[in-house]
């Protein structure tokens, strides 16, 4: 060995010997080794590796010397009980999950957390500040998964899951759009939700939520071909699904389904709007590139044409303000749009930015910008609400929980409505108003008159939802429910079918 090398080793050993005694008093170790570094077992001991790291931090506090990294031991999978118990003991001594993972060479953090959880050890969510928790919630609302957030912030995925459930913003399990559409089609064919769940493997609760979202809840109705043709004819004449629903008493969601199935789409032709068929109306026919109307040469290179087609497509699929993904366009057999976006206009993110559409994961801090909130809220109102009217918290929460949370971050629904010059869907009542039975009776009787009931009965949850009386729904619920309030004000409560909302 060269003298220079031996001198370096000797110098390092001397510095180690000087620093080590002062650290031993603060060294968290369950092994209680009397002579650290002397025994053979010290080579694989995670506690001794931690001691080595502490010494290195004393020698090189700012990391300028480039000291060697102390590598963890490589374990075979499955891990031995000794390794598991060692990790559990370190956690009990106060080591963080990151430290235990690094010192013991456990590559998957969820494996380590599973050991701790099954051992009955409590989590340490309280160790994180309120600011850190809010950052995690923000990232979750921006589309990040708990595991992605864990990698970014070191807050455990389990803690993040608990946080979002406590905030009421947890996302449902995401199924491919094709599975959702298949489930709805089976339901429209007459199968029950339970039968659809058995066929598709989707949980029945999710099936029920899709049915309600599509406006197909309640007892299924059978519509004649004449009714379907009439609705499609009205759509071709320029009426919207909501207008057709008012004329025919068919739910707008059902009408949208018929429009999509028929492959109808509105396109501008000069000053006129025409309805054309992009897909063959017979689903048994194979869909090819030529199944939609061919465009002239150079058509897709014009961005205005792409914009018009995307807006029309969003109207059909019920996703106003959202950029379709490549997978969604593939499922809808719109290879022409796929090619136009990718080859002529810079890709999906670039097109979404030009059109002001939402695409993919939102960047960190997205909801902190009021302009983003305004854009999202306007798009929500256009598709789900009434122009000029602020949606209620319940309406937004049911469709877009992240938007509801963002409104709260900007002062709440009343303040946001005032900033955007939106009217509230109902007049605000003074504190204690709904506790007065006379006030409630008067409001309910006005609704009964509005609904045009011949035999006066308690309005149902669905009827109050349809006319936008969320305030009255909450008041009835907080005063004992429909049957109780009806009895107290002298109105019978009649249910056409069991509804868990009318408790």
Short mmCIF file of C-alpha atoms in Angstrom, two decimals:
data_model
loop_
_atom_site.label_atom_id
_atom_site.label_comp_id
_atom_site.label_asym_id
_atom_site.label_seq_id
_atom_site.Cartn_x
_atom_site.Cartn_y
_atom_site.Cartn_z
CA UNK A 1 0.00 0.00 0.00
CA UNK A 2 1.31 3.44 -0.87
CA UNK A 3 2.25 5.64 2.08
CA UNK A 4 -0.12 8.37 0.86
CA UNK A 5 -3.00 5.91 0.93
CA UNK A 6 -2.12 4.59 4.38
CA UNK A 7 -1.84 8.14 5.69
CA UNK A 8 -5.31 8.94 4.40
CA UNK A 9 -6.77 5.85 6.07
CA UNK A 10 -5.00 6.66 9.34
CA UNK A 11 -6.19 10.26 9.27
CA UNK A 12 -9.77 9.17 8.62
CA UNK A 13 -9.63 6.63 11.47
CA UNK A 14 -8.31 9.26 13.87
CA UNK A 15 -11.10 11.68 12.99
CA UNK A 16 -13.66 8.88 13.38
CA UNK A 17 -12.23 7.99 16.82
CA UNK A 18 -12.48 11.61 17.97
CA UNK A 19 -16.07 12.15 16.77
CA UNK A 20 -17.60 8.76 17.62
CA UNK A 21 -17.64 9.00 21.46
CA UNK A 22 -19.61 12.23 21.40
CA UNK A 23 -22.25 10.70 19.13
CA UNK A 24 -22.73 7.44 21.03
CA UNK A 25 -24.79 9.17 23.73
CA UNK A 26 -27.31 10.31 21.08
CA UNK A 27 -27.14 7.19 18.91
CA UNK A 28 -30.55 5.43 18.81
CA UNK A 29 -29.68 1.73 18.91
CA UNK A 30 -31.61 -1.30 20.10
CA UNK A 31 -28.59 -3.58 19.73
CA UNK A 32 -26.76 -1.74 22.58
CA UNK A 33 -23.45 -2.79 21.06
CA UNK A 34 -20.64 -2.26 23.65
CA UNK A 35 -17.99 -1.85 20.95
CA UNK A 36 -19.53 -0.55 17.69
CA UNK A 37 -17.62 -1.62 14.60
CA UNK A 38 -15.58 -4.37 16.31
CA UNK A 39 -17.82 -7.39 15.85
CA UNK A 40 -18.42 -9.10 12.51
CA UNK A 41 -22.19 -8.52 12.79
CA UNK A 42 -21.60 -4.75 12.68
CA UNK A 43 -21.04 -5.01 8.91
CA UNK A 44 -24.74 -5.69 8.35
CA UNK A 45 -26.16 -3.80 11.35
CA UNK A 46 -28.42 -0.88 10.28
CA UNK A 47 -27.79 0.89 13.59
CA UNK A 48 -24.04 0.92 12.97
CA UNK A 49 -24.66 2.23 9.44
CA UNK A 50 -26.64 5.08 10.98
CA UNK A 51 -23.74 5.79 13.34
CA UNK A 52 -21.44 5.94 10.32
CA UNK A 53 -23.76 8.45 8.64
CA UNK A 54 -23.79 10.62 11.76
CA UNK A 55 -19.98 10.63 11.85
CA UNK A 56 -19.84 11.57 8.16
CA UNK A 57 -22.20 14.47 8.80
CA UNK A 58 -19.82 15.75 11.50
CA UNK A 59 -16.78 15.41 9.23
CA UNK A 60 -18.44 16.91 6.15
CA UNK A 61 -21.56 18.92 7.16
CA UNK A 62 -22.11 20.51 3.73
CA UNK A 63 -21.16 17.51 1.57
CA UNK A 64 -18.11 19.05 -0.12
CA UNK A 65 -15.66 16.17 0.47
CA UNK A 66 -17.60 13.52 -1.46
CA UNK A 67 -17.37 10.83 1.22
CA UNK A 68 -18.29 7.30 0.22
CA UNK A 69 -21.95 6.31 0.44
CA UNK A 70 -22.68 3.67 3.07
CA UNK A 71 -24.58 1.04 1.13
CA UNK A 72 -27.42 -0.97 2.69
CA UNK A 73 -27.50 -4.76 2.83
CA UNK A 74 -29.18 -6.59 -0.05
CA UNK A 75 -31.88 -8.96 1.18
CA UNK A 76 -33.60 -11.81 -0.58
CA UNK A 77 -37.35 -11.58 -1.12
CA UNK A 78 -39.34 -12.85 0.79
CA UNK A 79 -37.71 -11.16 3.73
CA UNK A 80 -36.86 -13.08 6.90
CA UNK A 81 -38.71 -12.47 10.15
CA UNK A 82 -35.46 -11.10 11.58
CA UNK A 83 -35.41 -8.30 8.99
CA UNK A 84 -39.08 -7.49 9.62
CA UNK A 85 -38.65 -7.38 13.40
CA UNK A 86 -35.54 -5.23 13.01
CA UNK A 87 -37.46 -2.67 10.95
CA UNK A 88 -40.33 -2.65 13.46
CA UNK A 89 -37.89 -2.12 16.35
CA UNK A 90 -36.25 0.82 14.55
CA UNK A 91 -39.65 2.44 13.96
CA UNK A 92 -40.41 2.11 17.68
CA UNK A 93 -37.11 3.85 18.46
CA UNK A 94 -38.18 6.84 16.39
CA UNK A 95 -36.49 6.17 13.05
CA UNK A 96 -38.47 7.50 10.10
CA UNK A 97 -39.76 5.21 7.38
CA UNK A 98 -37.27 6.75 4.96
CA UNK A 99 -34.34 6.02 7.30
CA UNK A 100 -35.46 2.44 7.94
CA UNK A 101 -35.89 1.85 4.22
CA UNK A 102 -32.45 3.26 3.42
CA UNK A 103 -30.52 1.55 6.25
CA UNK A 104 -32.10 -1.87 5.77
CA UNK A 105 -32.17 -1.96 1.98
CA UNK A 106 -35.97 -2.32 1.61
CA UNK A 107 -36.67 -1.13 -1.96
CA UNK A 108 -40.47 -0.86 -1.69
CA UNK A 109 -41.79 1.57 0.90
CA UNK A 110 -45.26 0.01 0.84
CA UNK A 111 -43.71 -3.32 1.93
CA UNK A 112 -42.24 -1.64 4.98
CA UNK A 113 -45.45 0.22 5.78
CA UNK A 114 -47.41 -3.02 5.53
CA UNK A 115 -45.15 -4.59 8.20
CA UNK A 116 -45.71 -1.61 10.49
CA UNK A 117 -49.46 -1.59 9.91
CA UNK A 118 -49.91 -5.33 10.51
CA UNK A 119 -47.89 -4.97 13.73
CA UNK A 120 -50.47 -2.51 15.03
CA UNK A 121 -48.10 0.46 15.08
CA UNK A 122 -49.81 3.85 14.67
CA UNK A 123 -48.99 6.14 11.78
CA UNK A 124 -47.27 9.47 12.28
CA UNK A 125 -49.54 11.76 10.31
CA UNK A 126 -49.52 14.18 13.23
CA UNK A 127 -45.80 14.71 12.64
CA UNK A 128 -46.60 16.57 9.43
CA UNK A 129 -47.47 20.26 9.57
CA UNK A 130 -50.77 21.64 8.35
CA UNK A 131 -48.92 23.24 5.44
CA UNK A 132 -47.49 19.86 4.37
CA UNK A 133 -50.93 18.29 4.56
CA UNK A 134 -52.43 21.06 2.42
CA UNK A 135 -49.67 20.56 -0.17
CA UNK A 136 -50.55 16.85 -0.31
CA UNK A 137 -54.25 17.64 -0.72
CA UNK A 138 -53.44 20.14 -3.48
CA UNK A 139 -51.35 17.59 -5.37
CA UNK A 140 -54.11 15.00 -5.02
CA UNK A 141 -56.67 17.43 -6.42
CA UNK A 142 -54.28 18.15 -9.29
CA UNK A 143 -54.53 14.50 -10.32
CA UNK A 144 -51.55 12.92 -8.56
CA UNK A 145 -51.91 9.47 -7.01
CA UNK A 146 -51.10 8.93 -3.30
CA UNK A 147 -47.95 6.98 -4.24
CA UNK A 148 -46.74 9.76 -6.56
CA UNK A 149 -47.33 12.28 -3.76
CA UNK A 150 -45.44 10.04 -1.32
CA UNK A 151 -42.40 10.01 -3.61
CA UNK A 152 -42.55 13.80 -3.91
CA UNK A 153 -43.22 14.78 -0.28
CA UNK A 154 -42.22 11.77 1.89
CA UNK A 155 -45.72 11.79 3.41
CA UNK A 156 -46.93 8.19 3.32
CA UNK A 157 -49.53 7.11 0.79
CA UNK A 158 -51.63 5.75 3.66
CA UNK A 159 -51.60 9.12 5.39
CA UNK A 160 -52.56 10.86 2.15
CA UNK A 161 -55.42 8.42 1.62
CA UNK A 162 -56.70 9.11 5.14
CA UNK A 163 -56.42 12.87 4.54
CA UNK A 164 -58.41 12.92 1.31
CA UNK A 165 -61.11 10.68 2.77
CA UNK A 166 -61.38 12.98 5.79
CA UNK A 167 -61.70 15.99 3.43
CA UNK A 168 -64.36 14.20 1.38
CA UNK A 169 -62.40 14.53 -1.87
CA UNK A 170 -61.35 10.91 -2.43
CA UNK A 171 -61.56 9.86 -6.07
CA UNK A 172 -63.50 6.83 -7.14
CA UNK A 173 -61.73 3.91 -8.78
CA UNK A 174 -61.25 4.86 -12.43
CA UNK A 175 -62.49 2.40 -15.02
CA UNK A 176 -61.82 2.77 -18.76
CA UNK A 177 -64.50 4.75 -20.57
CA UNK A 178 -65.22 1.69 -22.72
CA UNK A 179 -66.19 -0.32 -19.60
CA UNK A 180 -68.47 2.48 -18.43
CA UNK A 181 -70.23 2.73 -21.81
CA UNK A 182 -70.58 -1.06 -22.00
CA UNK A 183 -72.20 -1.08 -18.56
CA UNK A 184 -74.67 1.67 -19.48
CA UNK A 185 -75.57 -0.07 -22.72
CA UNK A 186 -76.27 -3.34 -20.89
CA UNK A 187 -78.48 -1.44 -18.45
CA UNK A 188 -80.40 0.21 -21.29
CA UNK A 189 -80.94 -3.22 -22.82
CA UNK A 190 -82.95 -4.16 -19.74
CA UNK A 191 -80.42 -5.84 -17.46
CA UNK A 192 -80.40 -4.95 -13.78
CA UNK A 193 -77.46 -3.22 -12.13
CA UNK A 194 -76.58 -6.48 -10.36
CA UNK A 195 -76.55 -8.36 -13.68
CA UNK A 196 -74.39 -5.65 -15.27
CA UNK A 197 -71.96 -5.88 -12.36
CA UNK A 198 -71.73 -9.65 -12.75
CA UNK A 199 -71.01 -9.35 -16.48
CA UNK A 200 -68.47 -6.51 -16.30
CA UNK A 201 -66.86 -7.17 -12.93
CA UNK A 202 -67.52 -3.58 -11.83
CA UNK A 203 -68.80 -3.08 -8.28
CA UNK A 204 -72.61 -2.56 -8.17
CA UNK A 205 -72.23 0.74 -6.29
CA UNK A 206 -70.15 2.09 -9.18
CA UNK A 207 -72.78 0.86 -11.66
CA UNK A 208 -75.48 2.72 -9.73
CA UNK A 209 -73.41 5.93 -9.76
CA UNK A 210 -72.91 5.68 -13.54
CA UNK A 211 -76.64 5.11 -14.02
CA UNK A 212 -77.47 8.18 -11.94
CA UNK A 213 -74.81 10.27 -13.70
CA UNK A 214 -76.28 9.34 -17.09
CA UNK A 215 -79.78 10.29 -15.92
CA UNK A 216 -81.04 6.71 -16.16
CA UNK A 217 -81.93 6.17 -12.49
CA UNK A 218 -85.21 4.76 -11.24
CA UNK A 219 -87.40 2.24 -12.98
CA UNK A 220 -86.30 1.64 -16.55
CA UNK A 221 -88.58 2.86 -19.29
CA UNK A 222 -89.02 1.33 -22.71
CA UNK A 223 -89.18 3.80 -25.56
CA UNK A 224 -90.63 3.01 -28.94
CA UNK A 225 -88.71 3.47 -32.15
CA UNK A 226 -91.08 6.32 -32.99
CA UNK A 227 -90.06 8.18 -29.80
CA UNK A 228 -86.36 7.68 -30.51
CA UNK A 229 -86.75 8.84 -34.11
CA UNK A 230 -88.71 11.89 -32.94
CA UNK A 231 -85.93 12.90 -30.51
CA UNK A 232 -83.24 12.47 -33.19
CA UNK A 233 -85.35 14.47 -35.65
CA UNK A 234 -85.69 17.32 -33.15
CA UNK A 235 -81.92 17.24 -32.60
CA UNK A 236 -81.35 17.47 -36.37
CA UNK A 237 -83.67 20.48 -36.40
CA UNK A 238 -81.34 22.27 -34.00
CA UNK A 239 -82.81 21.64 -30.57
CA UNK A 240 -80.58 20.74 -27.62
CA UNK A 241 -81.05 17.57 -25.53
CA UNK A 242 -82.51 19.69 -22.69
CA UNK A 243 -85.06 21.29 -25.03
CA UNK A 244 -85.97 17.89 -26.47
CA UNK A 245 -86.37 16.53 -22.94
CA UNK A 246 -88.83 19.31 -22.08
CA UNK A 247 -90.90 18.50 -25.19
CA UNK A 248 -90.86 14.70 -24.98
CA UNK A 249 -90.43 14.01 -21.21
CA UNK A 250 -87.47 11.75 -22.06
CA UNK A 251 -84.43 12.34 -19.85
CA UNK A 252 -81.66 14.41 -21.44
CA UNK A 253 -79.08 11.74 -20.59
CA UNK A 254 -81.05 9.13 -22.52
CA UNK A 255 -81.35 11.50 -25.48
CA UNK A 256 -77.59 12.13 -25.46
CA UNK A 257 -77.03 8.38 -25.52
CA UNK A 258 -79.27 8.01 -28.58
CA UNK A 259 -77.44 10.90 -30.29
CA UNK A 260 -74.05 9.31 -29.61
CA UNK A 261 -75.23 5.89 -30.74
CA UNK A 262 -76.59 7.38 -33.96
CA UNK A 263 -73.25 9.15 -34.54
CA UNK A 264 -74.80 12.59 -34.91
CA UNK A 265 -72.69 15.71 -34.53
CA UNK A 266 -73.28 19.42 -35.17
CA UNK A 267 -70.90 21.22 -37.54
CA UNK A 268 -70.90 24.80 -38.82
CA UNK A 269 -71.42 25.43 -42.52
CA UNK A 270 -71.02 29.14 -43.06
CA UNK A 271 -73.73 30.84 -41.00
CA UNK A 272 -75.69 27.62 -40.56
CA UNK A 273 -75.30 24.70 -38.16
CA UNK A 274 -75.92 21.28 -39.66
CA UNK A 275 -76.18 17.85 -38.07
CA UNK A 276 -74.15 15.18 -39.85
CA UNK A 277 -73.55 11.50 -39.18
CA UNK A 278 -69.93 10.67 -38.43
CA UNK A 279 -70.40 7.02 -37.47
CA UNK A 280 -72.67 4.37 -39.00
CA UNK A 281 -75.97 4.22 -37.08
CA UNK A 282 -75.93 0.41 -37.14
CA UNK A 283 -73.49 -0.74 -34.41
CA UNK A 284 -73.15 -4.14 -36.07
CA UNK A 285 -71.37 -2.55 -39.06
CA UNK A 286 -67.58 -2.41 -38.77
CA UNK A 287 -66.24 1.11 -38.35
CA UNK A 288 -63.44 2.01 -40.75
CA UNK A 289 -61.59 5.15 -41.62
CA UNK A 290 -64.14 5.89 -44.31
CA UNK A 291 -67.15 5.52 -41.94
CA UNK A 292 -67.14 9.28 -41.29
CA UNK A 293 -67.34 12.02 -43.87
CA UNK A 294 -64.04 12.52 -45.70
CA UNK A 295 -62.51 15.98 -45.40
CA UNK A 296 -60.92 17.88 -48.29
CA UNK A 297 -57.14 17.98 -48.65
CA UNK A 298 -55.61 20.40 -46.15
CA UNK A 299 -58.74 20.49 -43.97
CA UNK A 300 -57.00 19.34 -40.78
CA UNK A 301 -54.08 21.73 -41.21
CA UNK A 302 -56.49 24.60 -40.48
CA UNK A 303 -56.66 25.02 -36.69
CA UNK A 304 -60.15 26.53 -36.86
CA UNK A 305 -61.44 23.29 -38.37
CA UNK A 306 -59.82 21.26 -35.59
CA UNK A 307 -61.27 23.58 -32.95
CA UNK A 308 -64.77 23.27 -34.40
CA UNK A 309 -64.57 19.47 -34.55
CA UNK A 310 -63.27 19.14 -30.98
CA UNK A 311 -65.95 21.42 -29.54
CA UNK A 312 -68.66 19.47 -31.36
CA UNK A 313 -67.18 16.17 -30.18
CA UNK A 314 -67.10 17.38 -26.57
CA UNK A 315 -70.78 18.27 -26.78
CA UNK A 316 -71.61 14.70 -27.75
CA UNK A 317 -69.46 13.03 -25.11
CA UNK A 318 -70.58 15.42 -22.39
CA UNK A 319 -67.08 16.67 -21.52
CA UNK A 320 -67.26 20.42 -22.10
CA UNK A 321 -63.93 22.10 -21.40
CA UNK A 322 -61.89 18.88 -21.40
CA UNK A 323 -59.35 17.83 -24.03
CA UNK A 324 -60.01 14.24 -25.19
CA UNK A 325 -57.10 11.85 -24.82
CA UNK A 326 -55.62 9.74 -27.60
CA UNK A 327 -57.21 6.65 -26.06
CA UNK A 328 -60.66 8.28 -26.02
CA UNK A 329 -60.36 9.33 -29.66
CA UNK A 330 -59.26 5.79 -30.52
CA UNK A 331 -62.32 4.35 -28.77
CA UNK A 332 -64.58 6.76 -30.66
CA UNK A 333 -62.94 5.75 -33.96
CA UNK A 334 -61.74 9.32 -34.58
CA UNK A 335 -58.36 8.50 -36.09
CA UNK A 336 -58.70 11.64 -38.21
CA UNK A 337 -58.70 13.82 -35.10
CA UNK A 338 -55.83 11.84 -33.59
CA UNK A 339 -53.69 12.45 -36.66
CA UNK A 340 -54.63 16.14 -36.87
CA UNK A 341 -53.71 16.81 -33.24
CA UNK A 342 -50.43 14.89 -33.33
CA UNK A 343 -49.10 15.70 -36.80
CA UNK A 344 -50.35 19.21 -37.59
CA UNK A 345 -50.86 21.08 -34.33
CA UNK A 346 -48.13 20.11 -31.85
CA UNK A 347 -49.81 17.38 -29.81
CA UNK A 348 -52.54 17.12 -27.20
CA UNK A 349 -51.05 19.43 -24.57
CA UNK A 350 -50.38 22.19 -27.12
CA UNK A 351 -53.89 22.00 -28.59
CA UNK A 352 -55.45 21.95 -25.11
CA UNK A 353 -53.49 25.08 -24.16
CA UNK A 354 -54.55 26.93 -27.33
CA UNK A 355 -58.22 26.07 -26.76
CA UNK A 356 -58.16 26.57 -23.01
CA UNK A 357 -59.12 22.94 -22.36
CA UNK A 358 -58.13 20.78 -19.40
CA UNK A 359 -55.71 18.03 -20.33
CA UNK A 360 -53.92 15.48 -18.15
CA UNK A 361 -52.65 16.23 -14.65
CA UNK A 362 -52.89 19.78 -13.43
CA UNK A 363 -49.63 21.38 -12.47
CA UNK A 364 -48.80 22.01 -8.85
CA UNK A 365 -50.55 25.17 -7.64
CA UNK A 366 -53.13 25.09 -10.45
CA UNK A 367 -56.06 25.83 -8.15
CA UNK A 368 -54.24 28.70 -6.44
CA UNK A 369 -54.77 30.84 -9.55
CA UNK A 370 -58.26 32.37 -9.50
CA UNK A 371 -58.29 32.53 -13.31
CA UNK A 372 -58.07 28.72 -13.42
CA UNK A 373 -60.94 28.44 -10.95
CA UNK A 374 -63.00 30.83 -13.07
CA UNK A 375 -62.31 28.82 -16.23
CA UNK A 376 -63.26 25.53 -14.58
CA UNK A 377 -66.39 26.95 -12.96
CA UNK A 378 -67.65 28.52 -16.19
CA UNK A 379 -67.16 25.18 -17.97
CA UNK A 380 -69.02 23.39 -15.17
CA UNK A 381 -71.96 25.80 -15.36
CA UNK A 382 -72.10 25.50 -19.15
CA UNK A 383 -72.43 21.74 -18.97
CA UNK A 384 -74.15 21.05 -15.64
CA UNK A 385 -75.78 24.25 -14.44
CA UNK A 386 -77.76 27.37 -15.33
CA UNK A 387 -76.04 30.36 -17.01
CA UNK A 388 -75.46 33.19 -14.57
CA UNK A 389 -76.28 31.07 -11.51
CA UNK A 390 -73.75 29.79 -8.97
CA UNK A 391 -74.05 26.00 -8.54
CA UNK A 392 -74.47 24.70 -5.00
CA UNK A 393 -71.70 22.92 -3.12
CA UNK A 394 -73.58 19.63 -3.34
CA UNK A 395 -73.93 19.89 -7.14
CA UNK A 396 -70.22 20.56 -7.66
CA UNK A 397 -69.11 18.02 -5.05
CA UNK A 398 -71.04 15.26 -6.84
CA UNK A 399 -69.26 15.89 -10.15
CA UNK A 400 -65.94 17.66 -9.47
CA UNK A 401 -64.79 17.51 -5.80
CA UNK A 402 -61.53 19.30 -6.59
CA UNK A 403 -63.48 22.33 -7.89
CA UNK A 404 -65.53 22.44 -4.69
CA UNK A 405 -62.33 22.35 -2.63
CA UNK A 406 -60.76 25.12 -4.73
CA UNK A 407 -63.80 27.37 -4.21
CA UNK A 408 -63.31 26.95 -0.47
CA UNK A 409 -59.67 28.01 -0.84
CA UNK A 410 -60.78 31.26 -2.53
CA UNK A 411 -63.20 32.36 0.18
CA UNK A 412 -66.18 30.06 -0.28
CA UNK A 413 -69.19 29.89 -2.58
CA UNK A 414 -70.67 33.27 -1.66
CA UNK A 415 -67.42 35.18 -2.17
CA UNK A 416 -66.61 33.42 -5.47
CA UNK A 417 -70.15 34.05 -6.73
CA UNK A 418 -69.78 37.76 -5.94
CA UNK A 419 -66.41 37.99 -7.69
CA UNK A 420 -67.83 36.37 -10.84
CA UNK A 421 -71.18 38.22 -10.70
CA UNK A 422 -73.12 34.96 -10.35
CA UNK A 423 -76.49 34.76 -8.64
CA UNK A 424 -77.04 32.21 -5.90
CA UNK A 425 -79.51 29.47 -6.83
CA UNK A 426 -81.64 30.50 -3.85
CA UNK A 427 -81.83 33.49 -1.53
CA UNK A 428 -79.81 33.20 1.65
CA UNK A 429 -81.94 32.82 4.76
CA UNK A 430 -81.13 34.33 8.16
CA UNK A 431 -79.59 32.10 10.82
CA UNK A 432 -82.20 29.85 12.42
CA UNK A 433 -84.72 30.35 9.59
CA UNK A 434 -85.17 26.64 8.88
CA UNK A 435 -85.66 25.76 12.53
CA UNK A 436 -89.01 27.53 12.43
CA UNK A 437 -91.67 25.03 11.32
CA UNK A 438 -93.90 27.81 9.92
CA UNK A 439 -91.10 28.96 7.60
CA UNK A 440 -90.51 25.43 6.38
CA UNK A 441 -94.22 24.79 5.84
CA UNK A 442 -94.58 28.01 3.83
CA UNK A 443 -91.56 27.16 1.62
CA UNK A 444 -92.76 23.59 1.02
CA UNK A 445 -96.31 24.69 0.12
CA UNK A 446 -94.87 27.19 -2.39
CA UNK A 447 -92.94 24.33 -3.99
CA UNK A 448 -96.09 22.18 -4.09
CA UNK A 449 -97.84 25.00 -5.97
CA UNK A 450 -94.85 25.37 -8.28
CA UNK A 451 -94.95 21.64 -9.09
CA UNK A 452 -98.66 21.88 -9.89
CA UNK A 453 -99.70 19.00 -7.67
CA UNK A 454 -103.43 18.23 -7.67
CA UNK A 455 -103.28 16.14 -4.51
CA UNK A 456 -100.85 17.94 -2.24
CA UNK A 457 -98.02 15.69 -1.03
CA UNK A 458 -94.47 16.17 0.22
CA UNK A 459 -92.16 16.98 -2.72
CA UNK A 460 -89.58 14.23 -3.21
CA UNK A 461 -85.80 14.53 -3.20
CA UNK A 462 -85.76 14.25 -7.02
CA UNK A 463 -88.38 16.98 -7.48
CA UNK A 464 -86.52 19.39 -5.21
CA UNK A 465 -83.24 18.60 -6.98
CA UNK A 466 -84.83 19.23 -10.38
CA UNK A 467 -85.99 22.73 -9.42
CA UNK A 468 -82.71 23.59 -7.68
CA UNK A 469 -83.93 23.69 -4.07
CA UNK A 470 -80.89 22.23 -2.35
CA UNK A 471 -81.58 24.55 0.58
CA UNK A 472 -84.94 22.89 1.19
CA UNK A 473 -83.43 19.41 0.81
CA UNK A 474 -80.88 20.18 3.53
CA UNK A 475 -83.54 21.75 5.75
CA UNK A 476 -85.83 18.71 5.53
CA UNK A 477 -82.95 16.33 6.17
CA UNK A 478 -81.78 18.28 9.24
CA UNK A 479 -85.31 18.37 10.66
CA UNK A 480 -85.96 14.64 10.71
CA UNK A 481 -86.42 13.67 7.06
CA UNK A 482 -89.29 13.62 4.59
CA UNK A 483 -91.75 11.44 6.49
CA UNK A 484 -91.23 13.31 9.78
CA UNK A 485 -91.52 16.81 8.29
CA UNK A 486 -94.52 15.79 6.18
CA UNK A 487 -96.36 14.52 9.24
CA UNK A 488 -95.64 17.73 11.20
CA UNK A 489 -96.89 20.07 8.46
CA UNK A 490 -99.84 17.90 7.43
CA UNK A 491 -98.62 16.67 4.02
CA UNK A 492 -98.53 12.94 3.19
CA UNK A 493 -95.25 11.55 1.92
CA UNK A 494 -95.62 9.17 -1.03
CA UNK A 495 -92.67 7.33 -2.60
CA UNK A 496 -92.99 5.74 -6.01
CA UNK A 497 -89.98 3.56 -5.22
CA UNK A 498 -87.51 3.32 -2.33
CA UNK A 499 -85.04 6.19 -2.37
CA UNK A 500 -82.23 6.27 0.20
CA UNK A 501 -82.05 10.06 -0.20
CA UNK A 502 -85.54 10.53 1.21
CA UNK A 503 -84.64 9.45 4.71
#
